[in-house]
Every structure is written in structure tokens, then in C-alpha cells.
């Protein structure tokens, strides 16, 4: 029987997705990667799911990176084929709904690269972060060199990538790598509360606002402003755009239709 390496739980419209290899600090092997892709695809297609919290099993690690034992045993041709397959689809970067990382421990290598693809990152006080690939004779290869610089700036990214240094949660907060640091026992409740705050808003507006930020970040300002204007125009044509002001004027909670 295949081990369940990714657990998905639907909590009333919020999917909590857990990397489930605590015996190896949730290191990512090919099976986990495949299961994660399938779980994320189902969450993306499920109209009942409005947001996702991604976390790791256990209390020591969110994800310790790729499974180096599997990597060391694989041939160059096998590694190349896997990288080609992954380049065609990225279940986190391409995910269409709000994605919150709840970092419950070490996020190293691929683990850090996973959270860089999330919209908001909440870390437990015991969390730690590193892109230490240069200490293994390789470089970050899952977007780490690109996304880390965009998130915390080129200088800080250079420092962490070229030294392979591990930083604690407080430093990650100061660098802008995470948005919140909380006690470990408060991690999932805080992540869920944040997700619920997002889910209380108009679904189409949330989706398009998220698209404006994520796509616009890669564009020159003038193009980003045009994108924003186009997406604002789309929201004006929705039923929710009429419901919001009406609910405000009637002093009642809005009844979003998601259209």
C-alpha cells in the first residue's frame, strides 16, 4: 500500500495540506512531489476550497529539502527528465487561490523554495531557513535564486545563497522572508484565522487582486498598472461588486455569490 506522503483536510472551505514524511523531516522524494501535485490540483479544481494552508508533519521540520538519498542514487538522465517534467507544471506557483505557508520547523533547500511560492508565510518561533545547496556542490534549482531575491532583495539573497547560512525565525522576519512569527502552538490557529479573514471577502475580488499582485510584480510599473486597470474593469462587472456596496448601505453582512 502506497504511503500517504501528503495529507489534505477540508476545514469548511479551507484546505490544510500537510507534507507527511516526519521520519525524514518531510524531505521531498519523487512520490511526495507527485502526491503534492495531485493534491494541489484537486484543491484548485474544488469550488468549495477557497484557500490553502501548507504545513509539515511533526514539530521539527516544515521540509528539509529534497531527499538527498534519492538524488544521489539517481542517474543524470533520470534527474534531467524529472526536471523537464517539473518545468512544465508547478503546483504551487501556478495555484490559483490564496496560499499560506505555516512553517512549523526547518525550511531548508527545496523546503524554503516551496514557501517562496506561497502568498503569505507564518513561521513558528523555532523555524529556521536556508538555501545551503552550495555546501552540497550544487545551486538552488527550484526557483530559489530568483524568488528569494525578489522577496528579500538581491543583497540579502546573495548573502544567504552564497554562504549557505541558516537563519532563525526572528532574522527571517527582519529580512521580510516571513510575515509573522508566532509560538509553535499558535501556528496553525493563526494561519487558519488569517485564511478565514481572506475567505470572508468577495471570492472573485480576492482572486483578481491576488492575480494583480503576483503578475504585476514581474512587470514594469506601466504594464502592471494596465493589468490592474483591466482586472478592476472585470470586477465592476460582477454581482459581488453590486452586493458589496448594497450590503454596506443596508448595514448587513454581504452575501457573496462568487460571480
GROMACS .gro file of C-alpha atoms in nm:
model
  259
    1UNK     CA    1   0.000   0.000   0.000
    2UNK     CA    2   0.137   0.339  -0.101
    3UNK     CA    3   0.227   0.563   0.192
    4UNK     CA    4   0.027   0.884   0.212
    5UNK     CA    5   0.302   1.144   0.197
    6UNK     CA    6   0.071   1.444   0.157
    7UNK     CA    7  -0.241   1.477   0.374
    8UNK     CA    8  -0.527   1.705   0.270
    9UNK     CA    9  -0.803   1.811   0.507
   10UNK     CA   10  -1.102   2.025   0.409
   11UNK     CA   11  -1.191   2.254   0.700
   12UNK     CA   12  -1.509   2.420   0.579
   13UNK     CA   13  -1.367   2.571   0.263
   14UNK     CA   14  -1.007   2.585   0.381
   15UNK     CA   15  -0.772   2.306   0.274
   16UNK     CA   16  -0.493   2.226   0.520
   17UNK     CA   17  -0.227   2.034   0.326
   18UNK     CA   18   0.047   1.861   0.524
   19UNK     CA   19   0.377   1.721   0.397
   20UNK     CA   20   0.385   1.385   0.573
   21UNK     CA   21   0.733   1.231   0.599
   22UNK     CA   22   0.825   1.338   0.954
   23UNK     CA   23   1.069   1.049   0.990
   24UNK     CA   24   1.295   1.223   0.734
   25UNK     CA   25   1.195   1.581   0.825
   26UNK     CA   26   0.942   1.588   0.536
   27UNK     CA   27   1.214   1.565   0.274
   28UNK     CA   28   1.073   1.561  -0.078
   29UNK     CA   29   1.115   1.245  -0.282
   30UNK     CA   30   0.952   1.182  -0.618
   31UNK     CA   31   0.647   1.018  -0.459
   32UNK     CA   32   0.582   1.314  -0.231
   33UNK     CA   33   0.629   1.555  -0.519
   34UNK     CA   34   0.377   1.361  -0.730
   35UNK     CA   35   0.126   1.339  -0.446
   36UNK     CA   36   0.160   1.710  -0.373
   37UNK     CA   37   0.089   1.792  -0.737
   38UNK     CA   38  -0.224   1.575  -0.732
   39UNK     CA   39  -0.350   1.722  -0.404
   40UNK     CA   40  -0.292   2.080  -0.519
   41UNK     CA   41  -0.469   2.009  -0.850
   42UNK     CA   42  -0.773   1.875  -0.665
   43UNK     CA   43  -0.779   2.179  -0.435
   44UNK     CA   44  -0.752   2.411  -0.734
   45UNK     CA   45  -1.046   2.239  -0.907
   46UNK     CA   46  -1.268   2.211  -0.598
   47UNK     CA   47  -1.516   2.502  -0.590
   48UNK     CA   48  -1.563   2.451  -0.215
   49UNK     CA   49  -1.197   2.527  -0.143
   50UNK     CA   50  -1.120   2.897  -0.123
   51UNK     CA   51  -0.770   2.894   0.023
   52UNK     CA   52  -0.491   2.658   0.130
   53UNK     CA   53  -0.261   2.637   0.430
   54UNK     CA   54   0.055   2.435   0.360
   55UNK     CA   55   0.247   2.290   0.655
   56UNK     CA   56   0.464   1.996   0.758
   57UNK     CA   57   0.403   1.699   0.986
   58UNK     CA   58   0.576   1.691   1.323
   59UNK     CA   59   0.736   1.970   1.521
   60UNK     CA   60   1.092   1.973   1.386
   61UNK     CA   61   1.067   2.046   1.014
   62UNK     CA   62   0.839   2.203   0.760
   63UNK     CA   63   1.052   2.047   0.486
   64UNK     CA   64   1.423   1.966   0.499
   65UNK     CA   65   1.456   1.988   0.122
   66UNK     CA   66   1.485   1.721  -0.143
   67UNK     CA   67   1.561   1.366  -0.040
   68UNK     CA   68   1.939   1.358  -0.095
   69UNK     CA   69   1.949   0.979  -0.077
   70UNK     CA   70   1.715   0.953  -0.375
   71UNK     CA   71   1.902   1.231  -0.554
   72UNK     CA   72   2.241   1.066  -0.502
   73UNK     CA   73   2.112   0.732  -0.634
   74UNK     CA   74   1.954   0.876  -0.949
   75UNK     CA   75   2.139   0.894  -1.279
   76UNK     CA   76   2.199   1.224  -1.456
   77UNK     CA   77   1.949   1.129  -1.727
   78UNK     CA   78   1.678   1.048  -1.471
   79UNK     CA   79   1.735   1.381  -1.293
   80UNK     CA   80   1.719   1.567  -1.625
   81UNK     CA   81   1.389   1.401  -1.720
   82UNK     CA   82   1.237   1.483  -1.382
   83UNK     CA   83   1.342   1.847  -1.411
   84UNK     CA   84   1.186   1.870  -1.757
   85UNK     CA   85   0.857   1.731  -1.626
   86UNK     CA   86   0.855   1.970  -1.332
   87UNK     CA   87   0.927   2.269  -1.557
   88UNK     CA   88   0.600   2.206  -1.740
   89UNK     CA   89   0.384   2.230  -1.428
   90UNK     CA   90   0.436   2.390  -1.088
   91UNK     CA   91   0.154   2.305  -0.846
   92UNK     CA   92   0.236   2.586  -0.602
   93UNK     CA   93   0.350   2.869  -0.829
   94UNK     CA   94   0.055   2.804  -1.062
   95UNK     CA   95  -0.202   2.756  -0.785
   96UNK     CA   96  -0.496   2.995  -0.845
   97UNK     CA   97  -0.612   3.050  -0.484
   98UNK     CA   98  -0.462   3.216  -0.175
   99UNK     CA   99  -0.180   3.001  -0.039
  100UNK     CA  100  -0.044   3.043   0.315
  101UNK     CA  101   0.267   2.864   0.441
  102UNK     CA  102   0.263   2.764   0.809
  103UNK     CA  103   0.630   2.688   0.873
  104UNK     CA  104   0.648   2.455   1.173
  105UNK     CA  105   1.026   2.398   1.177
  106UNK     CA  106   1.322   2.386   0.943
  107UNK     CA  107   1.260   2.501   0.583
  108UNK     CA  108   1.578   2.410   0.403
  109UNK     CA  109   1.666   2.399   0.033
  110UNK     CA  110   1.356   2.288  -0.153
  111UNK     CA  111   1.158   2.349   0.167
  112UNK     CA  112   1.243   2.719   0.152
  113UNK     CA  113   1.176   2.721  -0.222
  114UNK     CA  114   0.826   2.587  -0.154
  115UNK     CA  115   0.739   2.869   0.084
  116UNK     CA  116   0.876   3.127  -0.161
  117UNK     CA  117   0.589   3.022  -0.389
  118UNK     CA  118   0.328   3.096  -0.122
  119UNK     CA  119   0.146   3.427  -0.085
  120UNK     CA  120   0.188   3.473   0.291
  121UNK     CA  121   0.428   3.299   0.530
  122UNK     CA  122   0.372   3.246   0.903
  123UNK     CA  123   0.658   3.086   1.096
  124UNK     CA  124   0.675   2.917   1.433
  125UNK     CA  125   0.935   3.068   1.666
  126UNK     CA  126   1.151   2.755   1.626
  127UNK     CA  127   1.154   2.772   1.245
  128UNK     CA  128   1.478   2.807   1.052
  129UNK     CA  129   1.557   2.879   0.690
  130UNK     CA  130   1.843   2.811   0.450
  131UNK     CA  131   1.939   2.761   0.088
  132UNK     CA  132   2.255   2.561   0.154
  133UNK     CA  133   2.292   2.395  -0.185
  134UNK     CA  134   2.641   2.540  -0.241
  135UNK     CA  135   2.754   2.332   0.057
  136UNK     CA  136   2.645   2.022  -0.136
  137UNK     CA  137   2.817   2.119  -0.461
  138UNK     CA  138   2.501   2.239  -0.639
  139UNK     CA  139   2.294   2.558  -0.654
  140UNK     CA  140   1.928   2.626  -0.574
  141UNK     CA  141   1.736   2.490  -0.871
  142UNK     CA  142   1.365   2.523  -0.789
  143UNK     CA  143   1.333   2.899  -0.825
  144UNK     CA  144   1.534   2.979  -0.513
  145UNK     CA  145   1.787   3.210  -0.679
  146UNK     CA  146   1.508   3.407  -0.846
  147UNK     CA  147   1.228   3.415  -0.590
  148UNK     CA  148   1.445   3.479  -0.285
  149UNK     CA  149   1.600   3.789  -0.445
  150UNK     CA  150   1.257   3.917  -0.541
  151UNK     CA  151   1.128   3.861  -0.190
  152UNK     CA  152   1.410   3.997   0.028
  153UNK     CA  153   1.632   4.190  -0.214
  154UNK     CA  154   1.945   4.098  -0.407
  155UNK     CA  155   2.199   4.168  -0.134
  156UNK     CA  156   2.034   3.959   0.135
  157UNK     CA  157   1.962   3.682  -0.115
  158UNK     CA  158   2.327   3.680  -0.225
  159UNK     CA  159   2.441   3.657   0.137
  160UNK     CA  160   2.216   3.359   0.218
  161UNK     CA  161   2.270   3.172  -0.109
  162UNK     CA  162   2.649   3.217  -0.134
  163UNK     CA  163   2.717   3.135   0.231
  164UNK     CA  164   2.453   2.864   0.266
  165UNK     CA  165   2.388   3.013   0.610
  166UNK     CA  166   2.087   2.912   0.821
  167UNK     CA  167   1.881   3.194   0.973
  168UNK     CA  168   1.630   3.177   1.256
  169UNK     CA  169   1.269   3.294   1.251
  170UNK     CA  170   1.347   3.634   1.401
  171UNK     CA  171   1.604   3.706   1.128
  172UNK     CA  172   1.365   3.579   0.860
  173UNK     CA  173   1.105   3.825   0.989
  174UNK     CA  174   1.354   4.112   0.983
  175UNK     CA  175   1.458   4.021   0.626
  176UNK     CA  176   1.096   4.014   0.506
  177UNK     CA  177   1.112   3.642   0.430
  178UNK     CA  178   0.814   3.576   0.658
  179UNK     CA  179   0.522   3.797   0.759
  180UNK     CA  180   0.462   3.669   1.114
  181UNK     CA  181   0.647   3.473   1.382
  182UNK     CA  182   0.428   3.307   1.646
  183UNK     CA  183   0.467   3.048   1.922
  184UNK     CA  184   0.458   2.695   1.780
  185UNK     CA  185   0.126   2.611   1.945
  186UNK     CA  186  -0.036   2.913   1.780
  187UNK     CA  187   0.094   2.845   1.428
  188UNK     CA  188  -0.197   2.660   1.268
  189UNK     CA  189  -0.468   2.859   1.451
  190UNK     CA  190  -0.309   3.184   1.332
  191UNK     CA  191  -0.275   3.055   0.978
  192UNK     CA  192  -0.635   2.940   0.975
  193UNK     CA  193  -0.758   3.270   1.123
  194UNK     CA  194  -0.576   3.461   0.850
  195UNK     CA  195  -0.722   3.233   0.584
  196UNK     CA  196  -1.073   3.283   0.728
  197UNK     CA  197  -1.025   3.659   0.712
  198UNK     CA  198  -0.943   3.624   0.341
  199UNK     CA  199  -1.232   3.383   0.280
  200UNK     CA  200  -1.477   3.635   0.428
  201UNK     CA  201  -1.420   3.862   0.129
  202UNK     CA  202  -1.564   3.851  -0.222
  203UNK     CA  203  -1.413   3.542  -0.391
  204UNK     CA  204  -1.371   3.690  -0.738
  205UNK     CA  205  -1.224   4.011  -0.598
  206UNK     CA  206  -0.973   3.811  -0.390
  207UNK     CA  207  -0.874   3.603  -0.691
  208UNK     CA  208  -0.825   3.904  -0.917
  209UNK     CA  209  -0.646   4.113  -0.653
  210UNK     CA  210  -0.407   3.824  -0.597
  211UNK     CA  211  -0.352   3.794  -0.973
  212UNK     CA  212  -0.282   4.166  -0.999
  213UNK     CA  213  -0.014   4.150  -0.729
  214UNK     CA  214   0.152   3.828  -0.842
  215UNK     CA  215   0.156   3.901  -1.216
  216UNK     CA  216   0.222   4.271  -1.170
  217UNK     CA  217   0.531   4.204  -0.961
  218UNK     CA  218   0.702   4.062  -1.270
  219UNK     CA  219   0.607   4.359  -1.492
  220UNK     CA  220   0.733   4.715  -1.540
  221UNK     CA  221   0.514   4.961  -1.349
  222UNK     CA  222   0.330   5.091  -1.657
  223UNK     CA  223   0.236   4.739  -1.766
  224UNK     CA  224   0.138   4.647  -1.412
  225UNK     CA  225  -0.093   4.947  -1.393
  226UNK     CA  226  -0.257   4.844  -1.721
  227UNK     CA  227  -0.305   4.493  -1.583
  228UNK     CA  228  -0.458   4.636  -1.267
  229UNK     CA  229  -0.694   4.854  -1.468
  230UNK     CA  230  -0.808   4.557  -1.677
  231UNK     CA  231  -0.876   4.348  -1.368
  232UNK     CA  232  -1.061   4.634  -1.194
  233UNK     CA  233  -1.285   4.651  -1.500
  234UNK     CA  234  -1.362   4.281  -1.468
  235UNK     CA  235  -1.459   4.317  -1.102
  236UNK     CA  236  -1.701   4.600  -1.184
  237UNK     CA  237  -1.897   4.356  -1.398
  238UNK     CA  238  -1.952   4.104  -1.118
  239UNK     CA  239  -2.260   4.051  -0.900
  240UNK     CA  240  -2.037   4.074  -0.593
  241UNK     CA  241  -1.935   4.429  -0.690
  242UNK     CA  242  -2.303   4.525  -0.662
  243UNK     CA  243  -2.361   4.324  -0.346
  244UNK     CA  244  -2.075   4.483  -0.152
  245UNK     CA  245  -2.199   4.846  -0.160
  246UNK     CA  246  -2.560   4.728  -0.115
  247UNK     CA  247  -2.474   4.529   0.197
  248UNK     CA  248  -2.278   4.826   0.332
  249UNK     CA  249  -2.572   5.064   0.278
  250UNK     CA  250  -2.812   4.817   0.440
  251UNK     CA  251  -2.575   4.758   0.733
  252UNK     CA  252  -2.567   4.380   0.691
  253UNK     CA  253  -2.300   4.123   0.612
  254UNK     CA  254  -2.254   4.074   0.236
  255UNK     CA  255  -2.385   3.757   0.073
  256UNK     CA  256  -2.116   3.681  -0.182
  257UNK     CA  257  -2.216   3.478  -0.486
  258UNK     CA  258  -1.867   3.439  -0.628
  259UNK     CA  259  -1.974   3.578  -0.962
   0.00000   0.00000   0.00000
